[in-house]
């Protein structure tokens, strides 16, 4: 496939900005559309000099803008989406509307102009399934609609259905990626993500907040590995019409993660267990484990994650800590 001009919705966000950088490094021309709701202008600051980058500050749900931009590009990455459990709990109406409306506008325009489109979905879609590791075609187990958290999973599942419907009805080349927990520099703890929150607390000597018992586990994949996988879709037409898990299967409990961060940063912070009700409000549902089956990603993209959790944590901590930070000096000198 010869995709020279790529459009990224949500390209100023945490993952979007790393994807922008990755695609520019592959000599592609990139247009970013981002309304800077959870994204941030500063995420792209270091790329501002690149003449192959255009940034449009606007909503990706604007049909007039998409009507103009989609036909000018060869491939569309649709990343724009409300993200983060905290945002979803605090603004449930915005979350559902934003996710579904934006995907509707983006996919209809891609369908009209026959442009390949990749949707970033989420491992939340597996819901409360305990069938570990999660395989893409396995059944999903959704929580009650009264628990706000599941609105995100359902909205993203609906996105997947819509995108796949275009594939079945008109053979539009569509790609669906279920991202597992993705971490790295520029991720903010503002929307509740655990790793930047714990690293920030460890560096500031503040109590490290572990929710629930801390025995729930996750697998944290480097954003650098994730965007490498996303870029490979440009050359893998065989992945069209399929859902692919992208993440790592190196599993760690959240309490174990806090201990690892504390040790790697040399922090004296105490680890504090906080009940879910106190952290998220009443009636919160968490999932205990979330591990991807990565067979399909390996077969179709030839991709496996490369970076270890220790290296990821050290990378995030050094991006957050001042250059002359005494705590980190010993660790970073290795
Ligand atoms: N969590 C935590 N402390 C925090 C933020 C999150 O213990 O400061 C927990 C959260 O309850 C969940 C896990 O860490 O069990 C991962 O949370 P995150 O929001 O990063 O991602 P999720 O996998 O839930 O989408």
Short mmCIF file of C-alpha atoms and ligand atoms in Angstrom, two decimals:
data_model
loop_
_atom_site.label_atom_id
_atom_site.label_comp_id
_atom_site.label_asym_id
_atom_site.label_seq_id
_atom_site.Cartn_x
_atom_site.Cartn_y
_atom_site.Cartn_z
CA UNK A 1 0.00 0.00 0.00
CA UNK A 2 1.27 3.44 -0.76
CA UNK A 3 -0.06 5.70 1.97
CA UNK A 4 1.80 8.98 1.83
CA UNK A 5 -0.74 11.29 3.46
CA UNK A 6 -2.24 10.25 6.74
CA UNK A 7 -4.97 11.87 8.84
CA UNK A 8 -4.97 11.32 12.61
CA UNK A 9 -7.99 12.33 14.67
CA UNK A 10 -6.92 12.87 18.28
CA UNK A 11 -3.32 13.34 17.15
CA UNK A 12 -2.49 15.77 19.97
CA UNK A 13 -3.35 13.23 22.66
CA UNK A 14 -0.92 11.01 24.48
CA UNK A 15 -0.95 8.09 22.01
CA UNK A 16 -1.82 10.29 19.00
CA UNK A 17 1.20 12.52 19.47
CA UNK A 18 3.54 9.50 19.63
CA UNK A 19 1.88 8.09 16.51
CA UNK A 20 2.33 11.44 14.74
CA UNK A 21 6.03 11.35 15.58
CA UNK A 22 6.36 7.72 14.43
CA UNK A 23 4.68 8.39 11.06
CA UNK A 24 6.67 11.57 10.42
CA UNK A 25 9.83 9.56 11.08
CA UNK A 26 8.67 7.22 8.29
CA UNK A 27 8.56 10.18 5.86
CA UNK A 28 4.78 10.39 5.72
CA UNK A 29 2.81 13.65 5.66
CA UNK A 30 0.54 13.88 8.68
CA UNK A 31 -2.54 15.99 9.38
CA UNK A 32 -3.77 16.08 12.96
CA UNK A 33 -7.33 17.02 13.88
CA UNK A 34 -7.74 17.52 17.63
CA UNK A 35 -10.07 19.65 19.73
CA UNK A 36 -7.55 19.66 22.62
CA UNK A 37 -10.17 18.34 25.06
CA UNK A 38 -7.94 15.68 26.60
CA UNK A 39 -5.10 16.26 24.13
CA UNK A 40 -2.62 19.05 24.56
CA UNK A 41 -0.92 21.38 22.14
CA UNK A 42 2.37 20.93 23.97
CA UNK A 43 2.41 17.22 23.05
CA UNK A 44 3.25 18.26 19.47
CA UNK A 45 5.46 21.26 20.28
CA UNK A 46 8.69 19.41 19.53
CA UNK A 47 7.41 18.52 16.02
CA UNK A 48 6.32 22.06 15.12
CA UNK A 49 9.27 22.61 12.76
CA UNK A 50 8.32 19.64 10.55
CA UNK A 51 6.89 20.84 7.23
CA UNK A 52 5.08 17.54 6.69
CA UNK A 53 2.90 18.15 9.77
CA UNK A 54 -0.39 20.11 9.70
CA UNK A 55 -2.42 20.59 12.86
CA UNK A 56 -6.10 21.59 12.81
CA UNK A 57 -7.65 22.50 16.14
CA UNK A 58 -11.25 21.38 15.70
CA UNK A 59 -13.62 18.57 16.52
CA UNK A 60 -13.32 15.39 14.47
CA UNK A 61 -17.11 15.22 14.69
CA UNK A 62 -17.40 18.28 12.39
CA UNK A 63 -18.79 16.87 9.10
CA UNK A 64 -17.83 19.97 7.04
CA UNK A 65 -14.21 19.73 8.09
CA UNK A 66 -14.09 15.97 7.50
CA UNK A 67 -15.72 16.41 4.08
CA UNK A 68 -12.78 18.62 3.16
CA UNK A 69 -9.96 16.68 4.84
CA UNK A 70 -10.73 12.98 4.36
CA UNK A 71 -10.48 13.01 0.52
CA UNK A 72 -7.02 14.64 0.75
CA UNK A 73 -5.57 11.67 2.65
CA UNK A 74 -4.73 8.04 1.92
CA UNK A 75 -5.36 6.54 5.36
CA UNK A 76 -7.26 7.68 8.47
CA UNK A 77 -6.31 6.83 12.05
CA UNK A 78 -9.32 7.52 14.24
CA UNK A 79 -8.03 7.98 17.79
CA UNK A 80 -10.19 10.91 18.94
CA UNK A 81 -12.20 9.72 21.92
CA UNK A 82 -13.06 10.57 25.49
CA UNK A 83 -10.62 8.52 27.63
CA UNK A 84 -9.84 7.69 31.22
CA UNK A 85 -12.06 6.05 33.82
CA UNK A 86 -12.26 9.27 35.86
CA UNK A 87 -13.54 11.32 32.91
CA UNK A 88 -16.08 8.65 32.08
CA UNK A 89 -17.40 8.52 35.65
CA UNK A 90 -17.53 12.33 35.96
CA UNK A 91 -19.00 13.12 32.50
CA UNK A 92 -21.04 10.12 31.33
CA UNK A 93 -23.25 12.02 28.84
CA UNK A 94 -20.32 13.66 27.11
CA UNK A 95 -18.45 10.34 26.97
CA UNK A 96 -21.15 8.33 25.24
CA UNK A 97 -22.16 11.12 22.84
CA UNK A 98 -18.61 12.08 21.94
CA UNK A 99 -17.48 8.53 21.20
CA UNK A 100 -20.43 7.43 19.12
CA UNK A 101 -21.00 10.71 17.20
CA UNK A 102 -17.35 11.16 16.27
CA UNK A 103 -16.95 7.63 14.98
CA UNK A 104 -20.17 7.95 13.01
CA UNK A 105 -18.95 11.10 11.22
CA UNK A 106 -15.41 9.80 10.60
CA UNK A 107 -16.48 6.41 9.26
CA UNK A 108 -19.24 7.77 7.01
CA UNK A 109 -16.75 10.14 5.41
CA UNK A 110 -14.17 7.34 4.99
CA UNK A 111 -16.89 5.24 3.42
CA UNK A 112 -17.95 8.05 1.06
CA UNK A 113 -14.38 8.55 -0.19
CA UNK A 114 -13.30 4.88 0.14
CA UNK A 115 -10.44 5.62 2.53
CA UNK A 116 -9.00 2.91 4.81
CA UNK A 117 -9.72 3.68 8.46
CA UNK A 118 -8.23 2.36 11.69
CA UNK A 119 -10.27 2.66 14.90
CA UNK A 120 -8.51 2.53 18.25
CA UNK A 121 -10.81 0.63 20.56
CA UNK A 122 -10.01 -0.59 24.04
CA UNK A 123 -9.52 -3.66 26.20
CA UNK A 124 -12.40 -2.27 28.30
CA UNK A 125 -14.60 -3.91 25.67
CA UNK A 126 -13.83 -7.31 27.25
CA UNK A 127 -15.66 -5.98 30.33
CA UNK A 128 -15.70 -8.40 33.24
CA UNK A 129 -14.64 -11.43 31.26
CA UNK A 130 -12.38 -13.80 33.21
CA UNK A 131 -11.45 -15.84 30.17
CA UNK A 132 -7.71 -14.97 30.30
CA UNK A 133 -5.91 -14.31 28.00
CA UNK A 134 -8.50 -12.27 26.13
CA UNK A 135 -8.90 -13.42 22.53
CA UNK A 136 -10.43 -11.01 20.04
CA UNK A 137 -13.32 -13.26 19.04
CA UNK A 138 -14.20 -14.38 22.58
CA UNK A 139 -17.50 -13.33 24.18
CA UNK A 140 -17.50 -10.09 26.12
CA UNK A 141 -19.07 -9.80 29.59
CA UNK A 142 -20.59 -6.42 30.20
CA UNK A 143 -21.40 -4.91 33.61
CA UNK A 144 -24.76 -3.38 34.56
CA UNK A 145 -25.83 -0.15 32.82
CA UNK A 146 -26.27 1.41 36.27
CA UNK A 147 -22.49 1.26 36.72
CA UNK A 148 -21.23 4.26 34.75
CA UNK A 149 -17.84 2.76 33.99
CA UNK A 150 -19.34 0.33 31.46
CA UNK A 151 -20.71 3.17 29.32
CA UNK A 152 -17.24 3.55 27.87
CA UNK A 153 -16.92 -0.16 27.03
CA UNK A 154 -20.37 -0.23 25.43
CA UNK A 155 -19.79 2.94 23.40
CA UNK A 156 -16.49 1.58 22.08
CA UNK A 157 -18.10 -1.80 21.33
CA UNK A 158 -20.76 0.06 19.34
CA UNK A 159 -17.94 1.86 17.47
CA UNK A 160 -16.47 -1.53 16.60
CA UNK A 161 -19.83 -2.80 15.33
CA UNK A 162 -20.26 0.30 13.17
CA UNK A 163 -16.79 0.09 11.66
CA UNK A 164 -17.15 -3.63 10.96
CA UNK A 165 -20.57 -2.99 9.40
CA UNK A 166 -18.84 -0.82 6.76
CA UNK A 167 -16.48 -3.69 6.07
CA UNK A 168 -19.26 -6.25 5.70
CA UNK A 169 -21.59 -4.03 3.64
CA UNK A 170 -19.19 -2.32 1.25
CA UNK A 171 -15.81 -3.96 1.82
CA UNK A 172 -14.32 -0.71 3.16
CA UNK A 173 -10.80 -1.49 4.45
CA UNK A 174 -11.25 -1.08 8.22
CA UNK A 175 -8.86 -1.97 11.04
CA UNK A 176 -9.75 -2.26 14.73
CA UNK A 177 -7.19 -2.22 17.50
CA UNK A 178 -8.08 -3.02 21.10
CA UNK A 179 -5.46 -1.17 23.08
CA UNK A 180 -4.52 -2.55 26.47
CA UNK A 181 -3.02 -0.29 29.16
CA UNK A 182 -0.57 1.95 27.31
CA UNK A 183 1.98 4.07 29.14
CA UNK A 184 4.90 6.37 28.47
CA UNK A 185 6.14 9.94 28.45
CA UNK A 186 3.48 12.69 28.11
CA UNK A 187 0.69 10.59 29.64
CA UNK A 188 -1.06 12.61 32.29
CA UNK A 189 -2.49 11.27 35.56
CA UNK A 190 -5.30 13.84 35.28
CA UNK A 191 -7.79 11.33 33.90
CA UNK A 192 -7.03 8.72 36.54
CA UNK A 193 -4.42 6.58 34.76
CA UNK A 194 -2.54 4.68 37.41
CA UNK A 195 1.07 4.69 36.22
CA UNK A 196 1.65 8.43 35.78
CA UNK A 197 -0.32 9.03 38.99
CA UNK A 198 1.86 6.66 41.06
CA UNK A 199 5.12 7.89 39.50
CA UNK A 200 4.15 11.53 40.18
CA UNK A 201 3.27 10.69 43.79
CA UNK A 202 6.51 8.74 44.27
CA UNK A 203 8.62 11.62 42.93
CA UNK A 204 6.81 14.15 45.11
CA UNK A 205 7.06 12.04 48.26
CA UNK A 206 3.24 11.95 48.45
CA UNK A 207 1.25 8.87 49.50
CA UNK A 208 0.93 6.41 46.61
CA UNK A 209 -2.77 5.75 46.11
CA UNK A 210 -3.59 2.11 45.36
CA UNK A 211 -7.31 1.51 44.93
CA UNK A 212 -9.16 -1.50 46.27
CA UNK A 213 -6.96 -4.32 47.58
CA UNK A 214 -4.25 -3.65 44.99
CA UNK A 215 -4.48 -7.34 43.99
CA UNK A 216 -6.11 -6.43 40.65
CA UNK A 217 -3.59 -6.70 37.84
CA UNK A 218 -2.86 -5.08 34.48
CA UNK A 219 -0.26 -5.34 31.71
CA UNK A 220 1.45 -2.05 30.82
CA UNK A 221 2.79 -1.62 27.32
CA UNK A 222 5.15 1.12 26.18
CA UNK A 223 3.54 3.70 23.91
CA UNK A 224 6.62 3.37 21.67
CA UNK A 225 5.80 -0.29 21.07
CA UNK A 226 2.12 0.54 20.56
CA UNK A 227 2.71 3.18 17.87
CA UNK A 228 5.12 0.85 16.11
CA UNK A 229 2.22 -1.65 15.89
CA UNK A 230 -0.20 1.05 14.70
CA UNK A 231 2.19 2.14 11.93
CA UNK A 232 2.43 -1.45 10.64
CA UNK A 233 -1.23 -1.43 9.63
CA UNK A 234 -0.30 0.81 6.69
CA UNK A 235 1.51 -2.15 5.16
CA UNK A 236 -0.78 -4.96 6.31
CA UNK A 237 -3.97 -5.03 4.21
CA UNK A 238 -4.50 -8.62 5.41
CA UNK A 239 -5.53 -7.22 8.80
CA UNK A 240 -8.61 -5.50 7.30
CA UNK A 241 -11.95 -6.44 8.81
CA UNK A 242 -10.39 -7.91 11.95
CA UNK A 243 -10.02 -6.86 15.56
CA UNK A 244 -6.46 -7.01 16.95
CA UNK A 245 -5.28 -6.82 20.56
CA UNK A 246 -2.26 -4.59 21.02
CA UNK A 247 -0.47 -4.54 24.37
CA UNK A 248 1.86 -6.66 26.43
CA UNK A 249 1.19 -9.78 28.48
CA UNK A 250 3.70 -8.95 31.23
CA UNK A 251 1.21 -8.91 34.13
CA UNK A 252 1.63 -7.10 37.45
CA UNK A 253 -0.72 -6.35 40.37
CA UNK A 254 -1.32 -2.68 41.09
CA UNK A 255 0.22 -3.09 44.53
CA UNK A 256 3.23 -4.75 42.91
CA UNK A 257 3.42 -1.86 40.48
CA UNK A 258 3.45 0.67 43.33
CA UNK A 259 6.26 -1.26 45.03
CA UNK A 260 8.26 -1.41 41.80
CA UNK A 261 7.86 2.34 41.21
CA UNK A 262 8.83 3.10 44.79
CA UNK A 263 11.96 0.98 44.45
CA UNK A 264 12.98 2.29 41.00
CA UNK A 265 12.57 5.93 42.00
CA UNK A 266 14.11 5.45 45.45
CA UNK A 267 11.02 7.11 46.90
CA UNK A 268 10.10 7.14 50.58
CA UNK A 269 6.38 7.52 49.85
CA UNK A 270 4.04 5.19 51.70
CA UNK A 271 1.65 2.99 49.73
CA UNK A 272 -1.92 3.75 50.78
CA UNK A 273 -4.88 1.45 50.06
CA UNK A 274 -8.00 3.46 49.19
CA UNK A 275 -11.44 1.82 48.90
CA UNK A 276 -12.98 2.05 45.42
CA UNK A 277 -16.02 3.95 46.78
CA UNK A 278 -13.74 6.65 48.06
CA UNK A 279 -11.74 6.82 44.83
CA UNK A 280 -14.54 6.71 42.26
CA UNK A 281 -17.81 7.18 44.20
CA UNK A 282 -20.33 4.49 45.10
CA UNK A 283 -21.00 1.43 42.95
CA UNK A 284 -17.70 1.22 41.08
CA UNK A 285 -16.86 -2.03 39.30
CA UNK A 286 -13.25 -2.94 38.52
CA UNK A 287 -11.89 -5.90 36.61
CA UNK A 288 -9.38 -8.11 38.40
CA UNK A 289 -7.21 -9.13 35.45
CA UNK A 290 -6.71 -7.95 31.92
CA UNK A 291 -4.24 -9.88 29.78
CA UNK A 292 -4.24 -9.91 25.96
CA UNK A 293 -3.74 -12.87 23.68
CA UNK A 294 -1.20 -11.46 21.19
CA UNK A 295 -1.21 -14.31 18.67
CA UNK A 296 -3.13 -12.38 16.03
CA UNK A 297 -0.91 -9.28 16.25
CA UNK A 298 2.14 -11.48 15.78
CA UNK A 299 0.64 -13.38 12.85
CA UNK A 300 -0.83 -10.43 10.97
CA UNK A 301 1.59 -7.62 11.82
CA UNK A 302 4.73 -9.55 12.75
CA UNK A 303 4.66 -7.50 15.96
CA UNK A 304 5.52 -8.23 19.59
CA UNK A 305 6.21 -5.67 22.32
CA UNK A 306 9.88 -5.10 23.12
CA UNK A 307 10.25 -2.79 26.13
CA UNK A 308 10.26 -3.97 29.75
CA UNK A 309 8.16 -2.40 32.50
CA UNK A 310 11.30 -1.34 34.42
CA UNK A 311 12.57 0.61 31.40
CA UNK A 312 9.16 2.17 30.86
CA UNK A 313 8.94 3.36 34.48
CA UNK A 314 12.46 4.78 34.40
CA UNK A 315 11.62 6.61 31.14
CA UNK A 316 8.46 8.15 32.62
CA UNK A 317 10.16 9.08 35.89
CA UNK A 318 13.06 10.76 34.12
CA UNK A 319 10.66 12.75 31.92
CA UNK A 320 8.80 13.95 35.02
CA UNK A 321 11.74 14.57 37.34
CA UNK A 322 13.96 17.65 37.11
CA UNK A 323 17.34 16.82 35.48
CA UNK A 324 19.26 17.26 38.74
CA UNK A 325 16.84 15.20 40.84
CA UNK A 326 18.92 13.46 43.52
CA UNK A 327 16.44 10.63 44.05
CA UNK A 328 16.61 9.45 40.47
CA UNK A 329 20.28 10.06 39.83
CA UNK A 330 21.41 6.61 41.05
CA UNK A 331 18.77 4.78 39.06
CA UNK A 332 19.25 6.75 35.85
CA UNK A 333 23.03 6.44 35.94
CA UNK A 334 22.70 2.68 35.28
N1 LIG B 1 -5.68 2.76 40.20
C1 LIG B 1 -5.02 2.88 41.42
N2 LIG B 1 -4.56 4.14 41.79
C2 LIG B 1 -4.69 5.24 40.98
C3 LIG B 1 -5.35 5.10 39.74
C4 LIG B 1 -5.83 3.84 39.38
O1 LIG B 1 -4.86 1.91 42.17
O2 LIG B 1 -4.22 6.34 41.37
C5 LIG B 1 -6.13 1.40 39.80
C6 LIG B 1 -7.49 1.31 39.14
O3 LIG B 1 -8.52 1.18 40.11
C7 LIG B 1 -7.35 0.03 38.30
C8 LIG B 1 -5.88 0.08 37.87
O4 LIG B 1 -5.22 0.93 38.81
O5 LIG B 1 -7.56 -1.12 39.07
C9 LIG B 1 -5.66 0.65 36.46
O6 LIG B 1 -6.34 1.88 36.37
P1 LIG B 1 -6.30 2.83 35.10
O7 LIG B 1 -7.35 3.88 35.31
O8 LIG B 1 -4.91 3.30 34.86
O9 LIG B 1 -6.67 1.89 33.87
P2 LIG B 1 -7.82 0.80 33.64
O10 LIG B 1 -7.07 -0.46 33.42
O11 LIG B 1 -8.70 0.70 34.85
O12 LIG B 1 -8.53 1.31 32.45
#
